[in-house]
Coordinates of C-alpha atoms and ligand atoms in Angstrom, one line a residue:
M12 CA -33.0 -21.8 -2.1
A13 CA -31.5 -24.6 -4.2
A14 CA -28.8 -26.5 -2.5
E15 CA -26.6 -26.2 -5.6
F16 CA -25.8 -22.6 -6.4
G17 CA -23.0 -21.3 -8.6
R18 CA -21.3 -18.0 -8.2
R19 CA -23.1 -16.3 -11.1
E20 CA -26.5 -17.5 -9.8
F21 CA -25.5 -16.4 -6.4
L22 CA -24.7 -12.9 -7.5
K23 CA -27.9 -12.8 -9.6
A24 CA -30.0 -13.9 -6.7
A25 CA -28.2 -11.5 -4.4
A26 CA -28.9 -8.6 -6.8
A27 CA -32.6 -9.6 -6.8
G28 CA -32.7 -9.6 -3.0
A29 CA -32.9 -13.4 -2.5
A30 CA -29.6 -13.2 -0.8
G31 CA -29.7 -9.8 0.8
T32 CA -27.4 -10.8 3.6
A33 CA -24.9 -11.9 1.1
V34 CA -24.9 -8.7 -0.8
A35 CA -24.7 -6.6 2.3
T36 CA -21.8 -8.6 3.4
M37 CA -20.0 -8.5 0.1
L38 CA -20.4 -4.7 0.0
G39 CA -18.9 -4.4 3.4
G40 CA -21.9 -5.1 5.7
S41 CA -21.7 -7.3 8.7
V42 CA -21.9 -11.1 8.8
F43 CA -24.0 -12.3 11.6
A44 CA -23.0 -15.7 12.7
S45 CA -25.6 -16.6 15.3
E46 CA -27.3 -20.0 15.1
E47 CA -30.5 -18.3 14.0
K48 CA -28.9 -16.3 11.2
A49 CA -26.7 -19.2 10.1
A50 CA -29.7 -21.5 9.9
S51 CA -31.6 -19.0 7.6
A52 CA -28.6 -18.3 5.4
P53 CA -28.8 -19.5 1.8
E54 CA -26.7 -22.5 0.9
F55 CA -24.2 -20.9 -1.4
A56 CA -21.6 -23.7 -1.7
G57 CA -23.4 -24.6 -4.8
K58 CA -22.4 -26.6 -7.8
K59 CA -19.2 -26.3 -9.5
K60 CA -19.2 -24.9 -13.0
F61 CA -16.6 -27.2 -14.5
A62 CA -16.2 -31.0 -14.3
G63 CA -12.7 -30.6 -12.9
I64 CA -11.2 -28.3 -10.4
G65 CA -10.8 -25.1 -12.5
S66 CA -7.3 -23.8 -12.4
A67 CA -6.7 -25.4 -9.0
R68 CA -3.8 -27.8 -8.6
N69 CA -2.7 -30.4 -6.2
V70 CA 0.1 -29.3 -3.8
T71 CA 0.0 -32.8 -2.2
E72 CA -2.5 -35.6 -2.4
D73 CA -5.0 -33.7 -0.1
I74 CA -3.7 -30.1 -0.2
Y75 CA -4.9 -28.0 -3.1
Y76 CA -3.9 -24.7 -4.5
V77 CA -7.1 -22.7 -5.1
G78 CA -5.6 -19.2 -5.7
A79 CA -5.6 -17.3 -8.9
S80 CA -3.3 -15.0 -11.0
E81 CA -4.1 -11.9 -12.9
K82 CA -2.3 -9.6 -15.3
R83 CA -4.6 -6.6 -15.5
T84 CA -3.4 -4.6 -12.5
E85 CA -0.7 -2.1 -13.4
L86 CA 0.4 -1.3 -9.9
F87 CA 0.4 -3.7 -7.0
E88 CA -0.6 -1.8 -3.9
N89 CA -1.1 1.1 -6.3
V90 CA 2.7 1.6 -6.1
Y91 CA 4.7 -1.3 -7.7
P92 CA 4.6 -2.1 -11.4
I93 CA 3.8 -5.7 -12.1
P94 CA 4.3 -6.3 -15.8
R95 CA 4.5 -10.0 -15.2
G96 CA 1.2 -10.0 -13.2
V97 CA 0.7 -11.4 -9.7
A98 CA -0.7 -14.5 -8.0
Y99 CA -2.9 -14.5 -4.9
N100 CA -2.4 -17.8 -3.3
S101 CA -5.0 -19.7 -1.3
Y102 CA -4.9 -23.4 -0.2
V103 CA -7.4 -26.0 0.8
I104 CA -6.7 -29.0 3.0
L105 CA -9.2 -31.9 2.6
D106 CA -9.2 -34.1 5.7
E107 CA -12.0 -35.2 8.0
K108 CA -12.5 -31.5 8.3
T109 CA -11.8 -29.1 5.5
A110 CA -9.8 -25.9 5.9
L111 CA -9.2 -23.0 3.6
I112 CA -6.0 -21.1 4.2
D113 CA -6.3 -17.4 3.3
T114 CA -8.4 -16.0 0.4
V115 CA -7.6 -13.7 -2.5
D116 CA -7.7 -10.2 -3.8
R117 CA -11.0 -8.9 -5.1
S118 CA -9.6 -8.9 -8.6
V119 CA -9.6 -12.7 -8.8
T120 CA -12.6 -13.8 -6.7
G121 CA -14.4 -15.3 -9.7
Q122 CA -11.6 -17.7 -10.5
F123 CA -11.0 -18.4 -6.8
F124 CA -14.5 -19.5 -6.1
E125 CA -14.6 -21.7 -9.1
N126 CA -11.5 -23.4 -7.8
L127 CA -12.8 -23.6 -4.3
L128 CA -16.1 -25.1 -5.4
G129 CA -14.3 -27.6 -7.6
V130 CA -11.9 -28.7 -4.9
L131 CA -14.5 -28.9 -2.1
D132 CA -16.8 -30.8 -4.6
G133 CA -19.9 -30.3 -2.5
R134 CA -18.2 -30.7 0.9
E135 CA -18.7 -28.2 3.7
L136 CA -16.0 -25.8 4.6
D137 CA -15.2 -26.3 8.3
Y138 CA -12.4 -23.7 8.8
L139 CA -11.1 -20.6 7.2
V140 CA -7.6 -19.9 8.5
V141 CA -6.7 -16.2 8.2
N142 CA -2.9 -15.9 8.2
H143 CA -2.8 -12.4 6.9
M144 CA -5.5 -9.7 6.8
E145 CA -4.1 -7.4 4.1
P146 CA -7.0 -7.1 1.6
D147 CA -5.0 -8.8 -1.2
H148 CA -5.6 -11.9 0.8
S149 CA -8.8 -11.1 2.7
S150 CA -11.1 -9.5 0.2
A151 CA -13.0 -12.7 -0.3
I152 CA -13.5 -13.5 3.3
T153 CA -16.9 -12.0 3.7
E154 CA -18.2 -13.9 0.6
V155 CA -16.6 -17.1 2.0
L156 CA -18.5 -16.6 5.3
V157 CA -21.8 -16.2 3.5
R158 CA -21.2 -19.2 1.2
Y159 CA -20.1 -21.4 4.1
P160 CA -22.2 -20.2 7.1
N161 CA -20.9 -23.0 9.3
A162 CA -17.3 -22.4 8.7
K163 CA -15.3 -21.3 11.7
V164 CA -12.7 -18.6 11.3
V165 CA -9.3 -19.3 12.8
L166 CA -7.2 -16.1 13.4
T167 CA -5.4 -14.0 15.9
E168 CA -7.2 -11.4 17.9
L169 CA -5.5 -8.6 16.0
A170 CA -6.6 -10.1 12.7
A171 CA -10.2 -10.2 13.9
A172 CA -10.0 -6.5 14.8
I173 CA -8.5 -5.6 11.4
L174 CA -11.2 -7.8 9.7
N175 CA -13.8 -5.7 11.4
Q176 CA -12.0 -2.5 10.5
F177 CA -11.8 -3.3 6.8
F178 CA -15.1 -5.0 6.2
A179 CA -17.3 -4.1 9.2
T180 CA -17.5 -7.8 9.8
D181 CA -18.0 -9.1 13.3
I182 CA -17.1 -12.8 13.5
A183 CA -17.1 -13.1 17.2
D184 CA -19.6 -16.0 17.2
R185 CA -17.7 -18.0 14.7
A186 CA -14.1 -17.1 15.5
I187 CA -11.4 -19.4 17.0
M188 CA -8.8 -17.1 18.3
V189 CA -5.3 -18.6 18.2
K190 CA -1.9 -17.5 19.4
E191 CA 1.7 -18.7 19.1
G192 CA 1.9 -22.5 19.3
D193 CA -1.8 -23.2 19.2
T194 CA -2.9 -26.2 17.1
L195 CA -5.9 -27.2 15.1
S196 CA -6.7 -30.8 14.3
L197 CA -8.3 -31.5 10.9
G198 CA -8.2 -35.3 11.4
K199 CA -5.0 -36.6 9.9
H200 CA -3.5 -33.1 9.6
T201 CA -2.7 -30.8 12.5
L202 CA -2.0 -27.2 11.9
T203 CA 0.4 -25.4 14.3
F204 CA 0.2 -21.6 14.3
V205 CA 3.3 -19.5 14.4
T206 CA 3.1 -15.7 14.9
A207 CA 5.1 -13.6 12.5
P208 CA 4.5 -10.0 13.4
M209 CA 5.5 -7.4 10.8
V210 CA 6.0 -10.0 8.1
H211 CA 4.6 -7.9 6.9
W212 CA 1.7 -6.6 9.1
P213 CA 1.4 -7.0 12.8
E214 CA -1.4 -9.6 12.8
V215 CA 0.4 -12.1 10.6
M216 CA 0.8 -15.7 11.5
M217 CA 2.0 -18.7 9.6
S218 CA 0.4 -22.2 9.7
Y219 CA 2.5 -25.4 9.7
D220 CA 1.1 -28.7 8.6
D221 CA 2.7 -31.7 10.4
V222 CA 1.8 -34.2 7.7
S223 CA 3.2 -32.5 4.6
G224 CA 5.7 -30.3 6.3
A225 CA 4.2 -27.4 4.5
L226 CA 4.6 -23.9 6.0
F227 CA 1.8 -21.6 4.9
S228 CA 4.0 -18.6 5.2
A229 CA 1.8 -15.6 4.3
D230 CA 3.8 -13.0 2.4
A231 CA 7.2 -14.5 3.3
F232 CA 8.8 -16.2 0.3
G233 CA 6.4 -14.6 -2.0
S234 CA 7.1 -12.9 -5.4
F235 CA 5.5 -10.7 -7.9
G236 CA 4.6 -12.6 -11.1
A237 CA 1.5 -14.6 -12.3
L238 CA 1.9 -18.3 -12.1
N239 CA 1.1 -19.2 -15.7
G240 CA 0.0 -22.6 -14.5
N241 CA 3.4 -23.3 -13.0
L242 CA 2.7 -23.7 -9.4
F243 CA 6.0 -25.0 -8.1
A244 CA 9.3 -23.1 -8.2
D245 CA 10.9 -26.2 -9.6
E246 CA 8.6 -26.0 -12.6
V247 CA 10.2 -22.7 -13.7
N248 CA 13.7 -21.4 -14.1
F249 CA 13.4 -19.4 -10.9
E250 CA 16.8 -17.9 -10.9
T251 CA 16.6 -16.4 -14.4
E252 CA 12.8 -15.8 -14.6
W253 CA 11.7 -15.1 -11.1
L254 CA 14.5 -14.1 -8.7
A255 CA 14.6 -10.4 -9.6
D256 CA 10.8 -10.1 -9.0
A257 CA 11.0 -12.2 -5.8
R258 CA 13.8 -9.9 -4.5
R259 CA 11.9 -6.8 -5.6
Y260 CA 8.8 -8.1 -3.9
Y261 CA 10.6 -8.9 -0.6
C262 CA 12.7 -5.8 -0.4
N263 CA 9.9 -3.4 -1.2
I264 CA 7.1 -5.1 0.7
V265 CA 8.9 -6.7 3.7
G266 CA 12.4 -5.4 3.5
K267 CA 11.9 -2.8 6.2
Y268 CA 11.3 -5.5 8.8
G269 CA 14.5 -7.6 8.5
K270 CA 14.7 -8.2 12.2
N271 CA 11.2 -9.7 12.2
V272 CA 12.1 -11.9 9.2
Q273 CA 15.2 -13.1 11.0
D274 CA 13.1 -14.0 14.0
V275 CA 10.8 -16.1 11.8
L276 CA 13.8 -17.7 10.1
A277 CA 15.1 -18.7 13.5
K278 CA 11.7 -20.3 14.4
A279 CA 11.6 -22.0 11.0
A280 CA 15.0 -23.5 11.7
T281 CA 13.5 -25.5 14.5
V282 CA 10.8 -27.1 12.3
D283 CA 11.1 -29.8 9.6
I284 CA 9.8 -27.7 6.7
K285 CA 9.4 -29.6 3.5
M286 CA 7.4 -27.0 1.6
L287 CA 7.0 -23.2 1.6
C288 CA 3.5 -22.1 0.5
P289 CA 3.4 -18.3 0.3
T290 CA 0.5 -16.1 -0.5
H291 CA 2.2 -14.9 -3.8
G292 CA 4.4 -16.6 -6.3
P293 CA 5.5 -20.2 -6.7
V294 CA 5.4 -22.9 -4.0
W295 CA 8.7 -24.3 -2.8
R296 CA 9.0 -28.1 -2.5
E297 CA 12.6 -28.5 -3.6
N298 CA 15.9 -26.7 -2.8
L299 CA 14.4 -24.8 0.1
G300 CA 17.8 -24.0 1.4
W301 CA 18.4 -21.8 -1.7
I302 CA 15.5 -19.5 -1.1
L303 CA 16.0 -19.5 2.7
E304 CA 19.6 -18.4 2.1
K305 CA 18.4 -15.5 0.0
Y306 CA 15.9 -14.5 2.7
D307 CA 18.6 -14.7 5.3
K308 CA 20.8 -12.3 3.3
W309 CA 18.0 -9.9 2.4
S310 CA 16.7 -9.8 5.9
S311 CA 20.1 -9.4 7.5
Y312 CA 21.0 -6.7 4.9
T313 CA 23.9 -8.7 3.8
P314 CA 24.8 -8.0 0.1
E315 CA 23.6 -10.9 -2.0
E316 CA 26.6 -10.5 -4.3
D317 CA 29.9 -8.6 -4.6
A318 CA 28.6 -6.2 -7.3
V319 CA 28.3 -2.5 -8.1
M320 CA 25.2 -0.6 -9.1
V321 CA 25.7 2.8 -10.6
V322 CA 22.7 5.1 -10.4
Y323 CA 22.7 8.5 -12.1
G324 CA 20.4 11.4 -12.3
S325 CA 21.1 13.5 -15.3
V326 CA 19.3 16.2 -17.3
Y327 CA 21.6 17.0 -20.3
G328 CA 23.8 14.0 -20.3
G329 CA 26.9 15.1 -18.5
T330 CA 26.3 13.1 -15.4
E331 CA 25.1 10.2 -17.5
S332 CA 28.5 10.3 -19.2
A333 CA 30.3 10.3 -15.9
A334 CA 28.3 7.3 -14.7
N335 CA 29.1 5.4 -17.9
M336 CA 32.8 6.3 -17.5
V337 CA 32.8 4.9 -14.0
A338 CA 31.0 1.7 -15.2
A339 CA 33.5 1.3 -18.0
Q340 CA 36.5 1.8 -15.8
L341 CA 35.1 -0.7 -13.3
S342 CA 34.8 -3.3 -16.0
Q343 CA 38.3 -2.4 -17.2
A344 CA 39.5 -3.0 -13.7
G345 CA 38.0 -6.5 -13.7
I346 CA 34.6 -5.9 -12.1
S347 CA 32.1 -7.6 -14.4
N348 CA 29.1 -7.5 -12.1
V349 CA 28.2 -3.8 -12.8
S350 CA 24.7 -2.5 -13.5
V351 CA 23.8 1.1 -14.5
F352 CA 20.5 2.8 -13.9
D353 CA 19.0 6.1 -15.0
V354 CA 17.1 7.1 -11.8
S355 CA 14.5 8.9 -13.9
K356 CA 13.7 5.9 -16.0
T357 CA 13.8 3.1 -13.5
H358 CA 11.0 2.5 -11.1
V359 CA 12.3 3.0 -7.6
S360 CA 11.1 -0.5 -6.5
E361 CA 13.6 -1.9 -9.0
L362 CA 16.4 0.3 -7.6
I363 CA 15.5 -0.8 -4.1
G364 CA 15.7 -4.5 -5.1
E365 CA 19.0 -4.0 -6.8
A366 CA 20.4 -2.1 -3.8
F367 CA 19.6 -5.1 -1.7
R368 CA 21.5 -7.3 -4.2
V369 CA 24.7 -5.4 -4.5
S370 CA 27.5 -4.5 -2.1
H371 CA 28.6 -1.2 -3.7
I372 CA 26.5 1.7 -4.9
V373 CA 27.9 4.6 -7.0
L374 CA 25.5 7.6 -7.0
A375 CA 25.9 10.4 -9.5
S376 CA 23.5 13.3 -9.2
I377 CA 23.2 16.7 -10.7
T378 CA 22.5 19.6 -8.4
Y379 CA 18.9 20.6 -8.8
N380 CA 17.1 23.4 -7.0
M381 CA 20.2 23.7 -4.8
G382 CA 19.8 20.1 -3.8
I383 CA 19.7 16.5 -5.0
F384 CA 18.0 15.7 -8.3
T385 CA 14.4 14.9 -7.3
P386 CA 14.2 11.3 -8.4
M387 CA 17.6 10.6 -6.8
K388 CA 16.5 12.1 -3.6
N389 CA 13.3 10.0 -3.7
F390 CA 15.4 6.9 -4.2
L391 CA 17.7 7.7 -1.3
L392 CA 14.8 8.4 1.0
D393 CA 13.2 5.2 -0.1
L394 CA 16.4 3.3 0.7
E395 CA 16.4 4.9 4.2
A396 CA 12.7 4.0 4.6
H397 CA 13.4 0.4 3.8
N398 CA 16.2 0.2 6.4
L399 CA 18.8 -1.0 4.0
E400 CA 22.1 -1.4 5.9
N401 CA 25.8 -2.1 5.3
R402 CA 26.4 -0.8 1.8
T403 CA 29.4 1.0 0.5
F404 CA 28.8 4.2 -1.4
S405 CA 30.7 6.4 -3.8
L406 CA 29.6 9.8 -4.8
I407 CA 29.6 11.9 -7.9
E408 CA 28.1 15.4 -8.1
S409 CA 27.7 17.9 -10.9
G410 CA 26.2 21.4 -11.3
S411 CA 26.6 24.3 -13.6
W412 CA 27.5 26.8 -10.9
S413 CA 27.3 25.3 -7.4
P414 CA 27.4 21.6 -7.2
I415 CA 26.2 20.5 -3.7
A416 CA 24.3 17.3 -4.3
A417 CA 27.0 15.1 -2.8
R418 CA 26.8 16.7 0.6
Q419 CA 23.1 16.3 0.7
M420 CA 23.2 12.7 -0.5
K421 CA 25.7 12.0 2.2
E422 CA 23.4 13.6 4.8
I423 CA 20.8 10.9 3.9
L424 CA 23.2 8.1 3.6
D425 CA 24.8 8.9 7.0
R426 CA 21.5 8.1 8.6
I427 CA 21.6 4.6 7.2
K428 CA 23.2 2.0 9.5
G429 CA 26.5 0.6 8.3
T430 CA 27.1 3.1 5.5
R431 CA 30.7 3.4 4.4
Y432 CA 32.3 5.3 1.6
V433 CA 35.1 4.5 -0.8
G434 CA 36.9 6.8 -3.1
E435 CA 37.1 10.6 -3.3
T436 CA 33.9 12.3 -4.2
V437 CA 34.0 13.6 -7.7
T438 CA 32.7 17.1 -8.5
F439 CA 32.5 18.6 -11.9
L440 CA 30.8 21.4 -13.7
S441 CA 28.2 20.7 -16.4
S442 CA 30.0 17.9 -18.2
P443 CA 33.1 15.8 -17.4
S444 CA 36.4 17.4 -18.3
E445 CA 39.8 15.7 -18.8
S446 CA 40.5 16.1 -15.1
T447 CA 37.1 14.8 -14.2
Y448 CA 37.8 11.7 -16.3
D449 CA 41.0 11.2 -14.2
S450 CA 39.0 11.6 -11.0
L451 CA 36.3 9.2 -12.2
A452 CA 39.0 6.6 -13.1
A453 CA 40.5 7.0 -9.7
L454 CA 37.1 6.5 -8.1
A455 CA 36.4 3.4 -10.2
Q456 CA 39.9 2.1 -9.2
A457 CA 39.1 2.7 -5.5
V458 CA 35.7 0.8 -5.8
A459 CA 37.3 -2.0 -7.7
G460 CA 40.2 -2.3 -5.2
D461 CA 37.7 -2.3 -2.4
L462 CA 35.8 -5.2 -4.0
Q463 CA 38.9 -7.1 -4.8
G464 CA 40.1 -6.6 -1.2
E465 CA 43.1 -4.5 -2.3
A466 CA 42.1 -1.3 -0.7
P467 CA 41.5 -0.7 3.0
A468 CA 37.9 -0.4 4.0
E469 CA 38.2 3.2 5.0
E470 CA 35.9 6.2 4.6
A471 CA 37.4 8.3 2.0
V472 CA 34.8 11.1 2.2
T473 CA 35.6 13.6 4.8
E474 CA 33.6 13.2 8.0
K475 CA 30.8 15.8 8.1
G476 CA 30.9 18.4 10.8
T477 CA 32.1 21.8 9.8
V478 CA 31.1 23.3 6.4
W479 CA 32.9 26.1 4.6
K480 CA 30.9 28.0 2.0
C481 CA 32.3 29.8 -1.0
K482 CA 31.1 33.4 -0.9
V483 CA 31.4 33.7 -4.7
C484 CA 29.6 30.6 -6.0
G485 CA 28.1 28.9 -2.9
Y486 CA 30.1 25.7 -3.2
E487 CA 30.4 24.0 0.2
Y488 CA 33.4 22.2 1.5
E489 CA 33.1 19.8 4.4
G490 CA 36.0 19.5 6.9
E491 CA 37.1 20.9 10.2
E492 CA 39.8 23.0 8.6
L493 CA 39.9 24.4 5.1
P494 CA 43.3 23.6 3.5
E495 CA 45.5 26.7 3.1
D496 CA 46.0 26.0 -0.6
Y497 CA 42.4 25.1 -1.2
V498 CA 40.9 26.2 -4.5
C499 CA 37.2 26.2 -5.0
P500 CA 36.5 23.5 -7.6
V501 CA 33.6 25.5 -9.0
C502 CA 34.8 29.1 -9.3
G503 CA 38.5 28.8 -8.5
V504 CA 38.8 31.3 -5.6
G505 CA 41.1 30.6 -2.7
P506 CA 40.4 30.0 1.0
D507 CA 40.0 33.7 1.8
Q508 CA 36.7 33.6 -0.1
F509 CA 35.2 30.9 2.1
E510 CA 33.3 31.4 5.3
K511 CA 32.6 28.9 8.0
I512 CA 28.9 28.2 8.2
S513 CA 28.6 25.4 10.7
Ligands
FEO18 FE1 0.3 -9.9 0.0 FE2 0.9 -8.2 2.9 O1 -0.1 -8.8 1.5

């Protein structure tokens, strides 16, 4: 086998059987790392295709970015739309020893190996550091192991187990198992390993380089979005072009594990970090405090801004009108930071990201199948699943004969820690009437007052407990006692037509 061997030639040869081990490995077979096997393995490091280093870039003088971006995938994790693409970051440190930190998703292995070959420029790879085993960063591991049969794999015990689970790859003979605080000397550089469980998988660790001050942070500080050649956050207008996607990435991917992120931030505060090198999105080498502060807010479920999002679920436009009335009244009351979303038209990941940004959320839902409008219910359950805390909600419900969406929305919201309510729940039939308008204006005024610090932070919605059901239309009233002069807002009957159901 020729000593110099490009990726294409490698694949051709593999297909022809000259690199059977390689093929088996790439398709999920085992990599055997015994002396004997390693000695007989083909030398795949090969020659680089280009004179330069492909699309790799210097992070520092001797740390290189060898990751790659792509814009073909519609849904990241088959869930999240990524119209701006995504980057899978991987880094090489060239020292007396060479180290590769994480690999990439299978969608970009071609570009990745061109970059890796270019940067190594014929040198051996001594270490592969596996910070995170999720396949968007580990799919190229088996091919790396075949190409560089002498490379040792540095990872946690749990990462090794997951590697075997995904790729049937036993690396026992070439593994260096590490745990919290262990170090690896590359010569001038020493890497220190910091465990970061559930950021965002249990096996995750981060690697800190003492020379550059770079923290290779796995998914933390990552973002959706292809890099477009701009490796560093200071090479783009991050706040206008990237922040929304960085927030959406964090909140949807890692948001559930805020406590774990807080633990990592506490560890990070004890180290002199000069760069953040995540596995997605731009590298941070300036203004680290800005993104760290964002992470501190997101992970502690502190609203990023005093702001209101209005989310409506509407079929024939009545509830949409109500939502727009509230938004207009909020603006009229001096609240300019208002966003409005049609829950049916906005991907739930965007709603989750926005919910992490704002302090106040107004929900307006039609009653559908005697419950919450399906997309709205999905959004609320997703909020609960992501552990969002400490938000202030206001509720609007509609229905054409028995509006009950508000009570069911509240049932979900009450399970979310730190939920509070402001304003009287607004109920209307089919489309807003004159009196509905007044109620919506009052609700907007209550939200605005709460934001402006004029209203007491009190729960305006009646505490759930006893429910009284209208025997005529099915409307449900929550409260220990039904007021003597109560009139059903749906069908107009008095309290004698209500029965206590719980
Ligand atoms: Fe980007 Fe958790 O993988």
